[in-house]
Tab-separated table of C-alpha atoms and ligand atoms in Angstrom:
chain	number	residue	atom	x	y	z
K	25	MET	CA	78.000	-48.076	-84.113
K	26	THR	CA	74.445	-49.186	-84.750
K	27	GLN	CA	71.793	-47.128	-86.528
K	28	THR	CA	68.573	-48.989	-85.576
K	29	GLY	CA	66.524	-50.012	-82.573
K	30	SER	CA	64.798	-48.380	-79.627
K	31	THR	CA	67.688	-48.115	-77.273
K	32	GLY	CA	71.201	-46.903	-77.635
K	33	VAL	CA	74.142	-45.241	-75.970
K	34	ILE	CA	75.074	-41.742	-77.178
K	35	ASP	CA	78.418	-40.317	-76.328
K	36	ARG	CA	78.433	-36.784	-74.877
K	37	ASP	CA	80.431	-35.567	-77.865
K	38	ALA	CA	77.704	-36.890	-80.227
K	39	LEU	CA	74.852	-35.163	-78.406
K	40	GLN	CA	75.044	-32.059	-80.689
K	41	ALA	CA	74.018	-34.431	-83.523
K	42	LEU	CA	70.726	-34.859	-81.672
K	43	PHE	CA	70.194	-31.142	-81.561
K	44	ASP	CA	71.115	-30.948	-85.283
K	45	ALA	CA	68.576	-33.713	-86.165
K	46	VAL	CA	65.864	-31.945	-84.099
K	47	ILE	CA	66.589	-28.620	-85.761
K	48	ALA	CA	66.761	-30.163	-89.243
K	49	ARG	CA	63.173	-31.426	-88.734
K	50	GLY	CA	61.958	-27.946	-88.098
K	51	TYR	CA	61.753	-27.982	-84.271
K	52	VAL	CA	62.765	-25.136	-82.054
K	53	PRO	CA	64.803	-26.639	-79.269
K	54	VAL	CA	63.846	-25.473	-75.763
K	55	GLY	CA	65.695	-26.611	-72.656
K	56	PRO	CA	67.516	-25.656	-69.525
K	57	THR	CA	70.116	-22.879	-69.494
K	58	VAL	CA	71.651	-20.605	-66.847
K	59	ARG	CA	70.192	-17.100	-66.592
K	60	ASP	CA	69.787	-14.612	-63.715
K	61	GLY	CA	71.188	-17.035	-61.140
K	62	ALA	CA	68.741	-19.798	-61.970
K	63	LEU	CA	68.184	-22.707	-64.346
K	64	VAL	CA	65.539	-21.447	-66.721
K	65	LEU	CA	63.993	-22.857	-69.838
K	66	ASP	CA	64.693	-21.039	-73.027
K	67	GLU	CA	65.287	-21.565	-76.724
K	68	LEU	CA	68.657	-23.335	-77.297
K	69	THR	CA	71.034	-23.385	-80.235
K	70	GLY	CA	72.823	-26.505	-79.145
K	71	VAL	CA	74.684	-28.367	-76.436
K	72	ALA	CA	76.843	-25.328	-75.622
K	73	ASP	CA	73.739	-23.548	-74.163
K	74	LEU	CA	73.097	-26.391	-71.626
K	75	PRO	CA	74.145	-25.721	-67.992
K	76	ALA	CA	77.269	-27.808	-68.033
K	77	GLY	CA	78.733	-28.322	-64.544
K	78	TRP	CA	75.875	-26.585	-62.697
K	79	THR	CA	73.531	-27.819	-60.012
K	80	GLU	CA	71.311	-26.283	-57.476
K	81	ASP	CA	70.459	-26.379	-53.760
K	82	GLN	CA	66.789	-26.169	-52.933
K	83	GLU	CA	64.999	-25.970	-49.637
K	84	ALA	CA	61.811	-24.350	-48.465
K	85	GLY	CA	62.007	-20.697	-49.567
K	86	THR	CA	65.606	-21.227	-50.867
K	87	TYR	CA	67.146	-21.748	-54.251
K	88	ARG	CA	70.913	-21.349	-55.082
K	89	LEU	CA	72.998	-22.353	-58.057
K	90	ARG	CA	76.198	-24.142	-57.305
K	91	ARG	CA	79.125	-25.518	-59.320
K	92	ARG	CA	79.410	-29.308	-59.606
K	93	ASP	CA	82.735	-31.090	-59.543
K	94	ASP	CA	81.941	-32.724	-62.946
K	95	ALA	CA	80.687	-31.536	-66.342
K	96	ALA	CA	77.179	-33.055	-66.180
K	97	LEU	CA	74.820	-31.355	-68.625
K	98	PHE	CA	71.669	-32.237	-66.658
K	99	GLY	CA	73.068	-32.432	-63.159
K	100	PHE	CA	70.173	-30.643	-61.400
K	101	THR	CA	66.465	-31.209	-60.905
K	102	THR	CA	63.872	-28.496	-61.624
K	103	GLY	CA	64.152	-24.719	-61.996
K	104	PRO	CA	61.373	-22.229	-61.355
K	105	GLN	CA	59.735	-22.821	-64.732
K	106	ALA	CA	58.048	-25.917	-65.944
K	107	TRP	CA	57.008	-26.411	-69.610
K	108	LYS	CA	53.582	-24.860	-68.919
K	109	PRO	CA	54.427	-21.475	-70.503
K	110	TYR	CA	55.212	-23.178	-73.822
K	111	LEU	CA	51.894	-25.057	-73.904
K	112	PHE	CA	49.672	-22.631	-72.034
K	113	PRO	CA	51.269	-19.152	-72.375
K	114	PRO	CA	50.881	-16.692	-69.446
K	115	LYS	CA	49.085	-14.197	-71.768
K	116	THR	CA	47.227	-14.930	-74.969
K	117	LYS	CA	45.242	-12.568	-77.168
K	118	LEU	CA	41.845	-14.099	-77.868
K	119	TRP	CA	40.435	-11.486	-80.239
K	120	ALA	CA	40.538	-7.811	-81.200
K	121	ALA	CA	37.839	-5.326	-82.371
K	122	GLU	CA	38.001	-2.080	-84.392
K	123	ALA	CA	35.398	0.629	-84.490
K	124	THR	CA	33.949	1.016	-87.935
K	125	ARG	CA	32.868	4.197	-89.735
K	126	ASP	CA	29.215	3.270	-89.511
K	127	GLY	CA	29.360	3.139	-85.743
K	128	GLY	CA	29.708	-0.646	-85.406
K	129	TRP	CA	32.560	-2.933	-84.588
K	130	ALA	CA	34.575	-5.246	-86.773
K	131	ILE	CA	35.580	-8.302	-84.720
K	132	HIS	CA	38.858	-9.979	-85.601
K	133	ASN	CA	38.977	-13.445	-84.040
K	134	THR	CA	40.700	-15.606	-86.587
K	135	PRO	CA	44.101	-17.132	-85.749
K	136	ASP	CA	45.644	-14.555	-88.122
K	137	ASP	CA	44.112	-11.676	-86.238
K	138	ALA	CA	45.261	-13.070	-82.840
K	139	PRO	CA	48.363	-14.984	-83.836
K	140	ASP	CA	49.669	-17.772	-81.675
K	141	ASP	CA	53.283	-18.972	-81.766
K	142	THR	CA	52.843	-21.964	-84.131
K	143	ARG	CA	56.539	-22.977	-84.199
K	144	PRO	CA	56.934	-26.623	-83.195
K	145	PHE	CA	58.919	-26.860	-79.996
K	146	ALA	CA	61.278	-29.676	-79.021
K	147	PHE	CA	61.255	-29.897	-75.275
K	148	ILE	CA	64.737	-31.104	-74.299
K	149	GLY	CA	65.327	-32.252	-70.712
K	150	VAL	CA	61.796	-32.836	-69.523
K	151	ARG	CA	61.872	-34.351	-66.040
K	152	PRO	CA	59.530	-37.300	-65.289
K	153	CYS	CA	57.497	-35.235	-62.790
K	154	ASP	CA	57.037	-32.521	-65.452
K	155	LEU	CA	56.066	-35.075	-68.070
K	156	HIS	CA	53.309	-36.186	-65.666
K	157	ALA	CA	52.392	-32.550	-65.201
K	158	ILE	CA	51.913	-32.181	-68.920
K	159	GLN	CA	49.722	-35.293	-68.926
K	160	VAL	CA	47.683	-33.763	-66.036
K	161	GLN	CA	47.159	-30.587	-68.089
K	162	ASP	CA	46.217	-32.712	-71.098
K	163	ARG	CA	43.210	-33.898	-69.114
K	164	VAL	CA	42.184	-30.335	-68.535
K	165	PHE	CA	42.860	-28.716	-71.877
K	166	LEU	CA	42.260	-31.687	-74.215
K	167	ASP	CA	38.952	-32.841	-72.680
K	168	PRO	CA	36.857	-33.751	-75.810
K	169	ARG	CA	33.890	-31.847	-74.282
K	170	HIS	CA	35.744	-28.532	-74.295
K	171	PRO	CA	39.223	-28.751	-75.820
K	172	ASP	CA	41.416	-25.690	-75.848
K	173	PRO	CA	42.547	-25.251	-79.470
K	174	LEU	CA	45.652	-23.238	-78.615
K	175	TYR	CA	46.840	-25.785	-76.146
K	176	ALA	CA	45.932	-28.659	-78.464
K	177	GLY	CA	47.935	-27.142	-81.360
K	178	ARG	CA	51.047	-26.541	-79.311
K	179	ARG	CA	50.838	-29.994	-77.662
K	180	GLU	CA	50.357	-31.679	-81.035
K	181	ARG	CA	53.354	-29.999	-82.470
K	182	ALA	CA	55.736	-30.642	-79.542
K	183	LEU	CA	58.440	-33.184	-79.418
K	184	VAL	CA	59.240	-34.454	-75.902
K	185	ILE	CA	62.788	-35.550	-74.931
K	186	VAL	CA	62.927	-36.615	-71.312
K	187	VAL	CA	66.023	-36.663	-69.222
K	188	GLN	CA	65.605	-39.158	-66.394
K	189	CYS	CA	66.551	-37.844	-62.974
K	190	GLY	CA	69.985	-38.881	-61.651
K	191	GLN	CA	69.648	-36.854	-58.494
K	192	ALA	CA	66.870	-35.392	-56.350
K	193	ALA	CA	66.610	-32.038	-54.597
K	194	ALA	CA	65.700	-31.830	-50.916
K	195	THR	CA	62.287	-30.519	-52.041
K	196	CYS	CA	61.456	-33.373	-54.429
K	197	PHE	CA	58.775	-35.996	-53.535
K	198	CYS	CA	57.813	-37.448	-56.947
K	199	ALA	CA	58.484	-41.014	-55.738
K	200	SER	CA	55.679	-40.779	-53.207
K	201	MET	CA	53.365	-39.336	-55.883
K	202	ASP	CA	54.362	-42.157	-58.298
K	203	THR	CA	55.389	-39.664	-60.935
K	204	GLY	CA	59.177	-40.204	-60.960
K	205	PRO	CA	62.135	-40.238	-60.821
K	206	ARG	CA	61.922	-42.411	-63.988
K	207	ALA	CA	59.475	-41.932	-66.844
K	208	GLU	CA	58.303	-45.175	-68.480
K	209	SER	CA	56.219	-43.830	-71.391
K	210	GLY	CA	54.705	-40.699	-72.891
K	211	TYR	CA	57.967	-39.417	-74.513
K	212	ASP	CA	59.552	-39.420	-77.939
K	213	LEU	CA	62.965	-40.056	-76.560
K	214	ALA	CA	64.270	-40.527	-73.009
K	215	LEU	CA	67.922	-40.014	-72.025
K	216	THR	CA	69.672	-41.064	-68.870
K	217	GLU	CA	72.956	-39.152	-68.314
K	218	VAL	CA	75.654	-41.504	-67.020
K	219	LEU	CA	79.041	-40.312	-65.748
K	220	GLU	CA	81.467	-43.116	-64.878
K	221	GLY	CA	85.151	-42.254	-64.564
K	222	ASP	CA	86.069	-40.510	-67.837
K	223	ALA	CA	83.017	-41.820	-69.664
K	224	HIS	CA	80.146	-39.458	-70.190
K	225	THR	CA	77.265	-40.977	-72.061
K	226	PHE	CA	73.502	-40.847	-72.482
K	227	VAL	CA	71.478	-44.094	-72.450
K	228	ALA	CA	68.660	-43.412	-74.870
K	229	ASP	CA	65.259	-45.027	-75.091
K	230	ALA	CA	62.964	-44.157	-78.041
K	231	GLY	CA	59.259	-44.089	-77.146
K	232	SER	CA	57.773	-43.186	-80.528
K	233	ALA	CA	58.441	-43.488	-84.249
K	234	VAL	CA	59.798	-39.955	-84.313
K	235	GLY	CA	62.106	-40.804	-81.384
K	236	ARG	CA	63.372	-43.983	-83.182
K	237	SER	CA	64.106	-42.072	-86.364
K	238	LEU	CA	65.905	-39.353	-84.389
K	239	LEU	CA	68.012	-41.950	-82.574
K	240	ALA	CA	68.843	-43.583	-85.945
K	241	GLU	CA	70.296	-40.269	-87.113
K	242	VAL	CA	72.579	-39.821	-84.094
K	243	PRO	CA	75.798	-41.793	-83.826
K	244	HIS	CA	75.278	-44.303	-81.029
K	245	ASP	CA	76.303	-47.686	-79.749
K	246	GLU	CA	73.950	-50.550	-78.920
K	247	ALA	CA	72.858	-50.388	-75.281
K	248	GLY	CA	74.021	-53.518	-73.436
K	249	ALA	CA	72.872	-54.861	-70.078
K	250	ASP	CA	75.635	-52.956	-68.345
K	251	HIS	CA	74.474	-49.644	-69.865
K	252	LEU	CA	70.909	-50.313	-68.870
K	253	ALA	CA	71.947	-51.239	-65.353
K	254	ALA	CA	73.996	-48.025	-65.055
K	255	ALA	CA	70.995	-46.015	-66.173
K	256	ALA	CA	68.773	-47.831	-63.668
K	257	ALA	CA	71.309	-47.098	-60.934
K	258	CYS	CA	71.158	-43.378	-61.744
K	259	THR	CA	67.408	-43.187	-61.167
K	260	GLN	CA	67.697	-45.392	-58.114
K	261	ARG	CA	70.152	-42.820	-56.740
K	262	ALA	CA	67.644	-40.070	-57.247
K	263	ARG	CA	64.959	-42.204	-55.584
K	264	ASP	CA	67.223	-42.747	-52.573
K	265	GLN	CA	68.064	-38.969	-52.319
K	266	MET	CA	64.432	-37.935	-52.382
K	267	GLY	CA	64.178	-35.294	-49.632
K	268	ARG	CA	60.424	-35.379	-48.901
K	269	ARG	CA	57.316	-37.565	-49.261
K	270	ILE	CA	53.580	-37.391	-48.875
K	271	ASP	CA	51.525	-40.331	-47.551
K	272	THR	CA	48.797	-40.408	-50.192
K	273	ALA	CA	46.762	-43.192	-48.494
K	274	GLY	CA	43.207	-41.935	-48.135
K	275	LEU	CA	44.376	-38.432	-48.724
K	276	PRO	CA	41.456	-37.196	-50.890
K	277	ASP	CA	38.845	-38.231	-48.301
K	278	LEU	CA	41.061	-36.899	-45.468
K	279	LEU	CA	41.363	-33.471	-46.950
K	280	SER	CA	37.736	-33.249	-48.066
K	281	ALA	CA	36.769	-33.942	-44.389
K	282	ALA	CA	39.269	-31.351	-43.063
K	283	TYR	CA	37.196	-28.270	-43.916
K	284	ASP	CA	37.245	-27.059	-40.289
K	285	SER	CA	40.862	-27.969	-39.464
K	286	ASP	CA	42.614	-25.360	-37.383
K	287	ARG	CA	45.630	-25.627	-39.696
K	288	TRP	CA	43.946	-23.321	-42.248
K	289	ASP	CA	43.970	-20.380	-39.752
K	290	ALA	CA	47.577	-21.112	-38.882
K	291	LEU	CA	48.497	-21.151	-42.628
K	292	GLY	CA	46.508	-17.970	-43.225
K	293	ARG	CA	48.727	-16.182	-40.700
K	294	ARG	CA	51.957	-17.279	-42.565
K	295	CYS	CA	50.829	-17.180	-46.187
K	296	LEU	CA	51.310	-13.858	-48.057
K	297	ALA	CA	48.687	-14.739	-50.750
K	298	CYS	CA	51.439	-13.803	-53.288
K	299	GLY	CA	50.375	-16.635	-55.650
K	300	ASN	CA	53.984	-17.813	-56.349
K	301	CYS	CA	53.065	-21.346	-55.709
K	302	THR	CA	50.377	-21.280	-58.379
K	303	MET	CA	52.622	-19.535	-60.945
K	304	VAL	CA	55.442	-22.068	-60.583
K	305	CYS	CA	53.150	-25.129	-60.320
K	306	PRO	CA	53.276	-27.166	-63.525
K	307	THR	CA	49.632	-28.279	-63.188
K	308	CYS	CA	47.822	-25.062	-62.148
K	309	PHE	CA	45.725	-23.965	-65.004
K	310	CYS	CA	43.406	-21.128	-63.898
K	311	SER	CA	43.075	-18.080	-66.025
K	312	ARG	CA	41.065	-14.866	-66.196
K	313	VAL	CA	39.866	-12.878	-69.130
K	314	GLU	CA	40.816	-9.173	-69.506
K	315	ASP	CA	39.366	-6.710	-71.915
K	316	VAL	CA	41.500	-3.634	-72.800
K	317	THR	CA	40.994	-0.628	-75.029
K	318	ASP	CA	43.287	2.099	-76.372
K	319	LEU	CA	42.910	5.799	-75.533
K	320	THR	CA	40.891	6.507	-78.686
K	321	GLY	CA	38.302	3.936	-77.744
K	322	ASP	CA	38.424	2.666	-81.351
K	323	HIS	CA	40.363	-0.548	-80.646
K	324	ALA	CA	39.660	-3.196	-78.085
K	325	GLU	CA	41.314	-6.537	-77.297
K	326	ARG	CA	40.402	-9.527	-75.186
K	327	TRP	CA	43.291	-11.364	-73.450
K	328	ARG	CA	43.501	-14.587	-71.413
K	329	ALA	CA	46.036	-14.382	-68.597
K	330	TRP	CA	47.159	-16.808	-65.884
K	331	ASP	CA	45.324	-16.222	-62.604
K	332	SER	CA	45.776	-17.450	-59.072
K	333	CYS	CA	43.209	-18.737	-56.521
K	334	TYR	CA	45.167	-16.850	-53.904
K	335	THR	CA	43.822	-13.465	-55.064
K	336	LEU	CA	40.601	-11.996	-53.600
K	337	ASP	CA	39.248	-11.242	-57.077
K	338	PHE	CA	39.495	-14.869	-58.126
K	339	SER	CA	36.438	-15.843	-56.121
K	340	TYR	CA	34.581	-12.572	-56.563
K	341	ILE	CA	30.928	-13.275	-57.319
K	342	HIS	CA	28.123	-10.657	-57.356
K	343	GLY	CA	29.420	-8.193	-54.828
K	344	GLY	CA	31.868	-10.168	-52.764
K	345	SER	CA	34.628	-12.764	-52.660
K	346	VAL	CA	33.699	-16.286	-51.578
K	347	ARG	CA	37.057	-16.955	-50.055
K	348	ARG	CA	37.752	-13.837	-47.954
K	349	THR	CA	40.509	-15.108	-45.705
K	350	ILE	CA	43.950	-16.247	-46.786
K	351	GLY	CA	43.528	-19.433	-44.859
K	352	ALA	CA	40.381	-20.224	-46.919
K	353	ARG	CA	42.373	-19.620	-50.109
K	354	TYR	CA	45.197	-21.890	-49.018
K	355	ARG	CA	42.637	-24.509	-48.088
K	356	HIS	CA	41.048	-24.280	-51.522
K	357	TRP	CA	44.404	-24.649	-53.279
K	358	LEU	CA	45.579	-27.604	-51.243
K	359	VAL	CA	42.304	-29.463	-51.119
K	360	HIS	CA	41.879	-28.991	-54.901
K	361	LYS	CA	45.424	-30.197	-55.635
K	362	LEU	CA	45.291	-33.315	-53.502
K	363	SER	CA	41.645	-34.164	-53.198
K	364	THR	CA	38.922	-32.730	-55.501
K	365	TRP	CA	41.286	-32.828	-58.503
K	366	HIS	CA	40.771	-36.622	-58.323
K	367	ASP	CA	36.982	-36.067	-58.603
K	368	GLN	CA	37.376	-33.689	-61.585
K	369	PHE	CA	40.162	-35.244	-63.524
K	370	GLY	CA	40.792	-38.737	-62.092
K	371	THR	CA	44.313	-37.948	-60.941
K	372	SER	CA	46.155	-35.905	-58.328
K	373	GLY	CA	46.878	-32.298	-59.133
K	374	CYS	CA	50.323	-32.619	-57.650
K	375	VAL	CA	53.285	-34.350	-59.273
K	376	GLY	CA	55.743	-33.848	-56.413
K	377	CYS	CA	58.036	-31.387	-58.245
K	378	GLY	CA	58.566	-29.377	-55.035
K	379	ARG	CA	58.454	-25.951	-56.825
K	380	CYS	CA	55.762	-24.575	-54.523
K	381	ILE	CA	57.998	-25.291	-51.570
K	382	THR	CA	61.165	-23.816	-53.003
K	383	TRP	CA	59.519	-20.651	-54.394
K	384	CYS	CA	57.237	-19.868	-51.425
K	385	PRO	CA	58.851	-16.705	-49.906
K	386	VAL	CA	57.825	-17.855	-46.411
K	387	GLY	CA	58.762	-21.518	-46.927
K	388	ILE	CA	55.269	-23.069	-46.565
K	389	ASP	CA	55.694	-26.745	-47.338
K	390	LEU	CA	52.657	-28.928	-48.285
K	391	THR	CA	54.549	-32.075	-47.347
K	392	ALA	CA	54.821	-30.736	-43.754
K	393	GLU	CA	51.204	-29.556	-43.741
K	394	VAL	CA	49.564	-32.824	-44.872
K	395	PRO	CA	50.810	-34.842	-41.898
K	396	LEU	CA	49.678	-32.074	-39.496
K	397	ILE	CA	46.223	-32.111	-41.020
K	398	ARG	CA	46.211	-36.000	-40.960
K	399	ASP	CA	47.295	-35.941	-37.294
K	400	ARG	CA	44.515	-33.550	-36.326
K	401	GLY	CA	41.980	-35.653	-38.259
K	402	SER	CA	42.964	-38.751	-36.420
K	403	LYS	CA	42.495	-36.994	-33.021
K	404	ALA	CA	39.002	-35.609	-33.987
Z	260	SF4	S1	51.537	-28.556	-55.844
Z	260	SF4	FE1	53.768	-27.975	-55.554
Z	260	SF4	S2	54.898	-29.953	-55.572
Z	260	SF4	FE2	52.795	-30.350	-56.418
Z	260	SF4	S3	53.048	-30.163	-58.667
Z	260	SF4	FE3	52.448	-28.088	-57.898
Z	260	SF4	S4	54.340	-26.988	-57.494
Z	260	SF4	FE4	54.838	-29.134	-57.727
Z	261	SF4	S1	51.718	-20.519	-49.911
Z	261	SF4	FE1	53.653	-19.356	-50.152
Z	261	SF4	S2	53.865	-19.102	-52.372
Z	261	SF4	FE2	51.766	-19.706	-51.998
Z	261	SF4	S3	50.587	-17.815	-51.854
Z	261	SF4	FE3	51.100	-18.364	-49.740
Z	261	SF4	S4	53.104	-17.245	-49.419
Z	261	SF4	FE4	52.768	-17.230	-51.646
């Protein structure tokens, strides 16, 4: 066993030591577990909470858990949640106000009055596409011109442990978005789960000082060339399995010029404007502000809540909604994701996780829509 270096091989039976080291440092481990027929993210006590022997089948509008024929701990891709709720909670109290005896209001807007969850989270099992999604949201919430202090605090405190993908769902297309299936940087520790015969190991790569010190506390062997080759073969298998792709060549210009495409009306007839795709998307960041009061009228609160560009209210400006048709709202979402996001943030707003395909109740698939729009553009 070695206790130093940036890479190592951790036996499956020693993985609990990683949880123990994370918890001993004060982190709250959060990772995948089985609940309500899905793989969800939740607080974990240790390896026993991981979804051993579970995988999933995903297709447009379809998600089913299924038993594997091995005991892989991370033998699946992505569930309905990304890490977004832990960095950008669905609802956040911004401030509260109490009526005072002299007829005024006392405003409470300090962190103590509107407490945030300040526990440091250890994200365990972050997929490469979701790591890229966090980095996309960093551009939005950590922009030095208008940083979001709640997001900044949660992000600063978080520990990121990636698990590289060893398989892909039929809905995955991260390879074509250049966001997976292997993360090369941006993590504290990256694990690749390798099952070969009776051997069940994790090839670990530390990407930060914290990651190196964690690895040093966990019993491990030195990673040899054969281990690194086995890890590379895992991610190559995921790449080969990738069920979908998007041709990104010239895509921002193509979509910006497709304002009048007849696909938007066709999509408007199928889309339910339910907003599922925006809720599950790891990069969507829109929110609204709600003011609420109690029945006495003496107490008021202001909350920030996730919003969706699929609602009529989202584009309501002075007496009317700008995007009245569902087709216009789908167009806004898709063009923002794949085109104008580049203008705003210098990157795509899509990381190819496939969640919007799986969790769309009518199975609308952006990887099928983009070629149709491209095809119509080329005939114009
Ligand atoms: S647009 Fe769809 S595939 Fe792309 S990041 Fe969002 S949910 Fe994932
Ligand atoms: S594209 Fe699908 S998930 Fe998104 S709003 Fe329309 S019906 Fe809902």
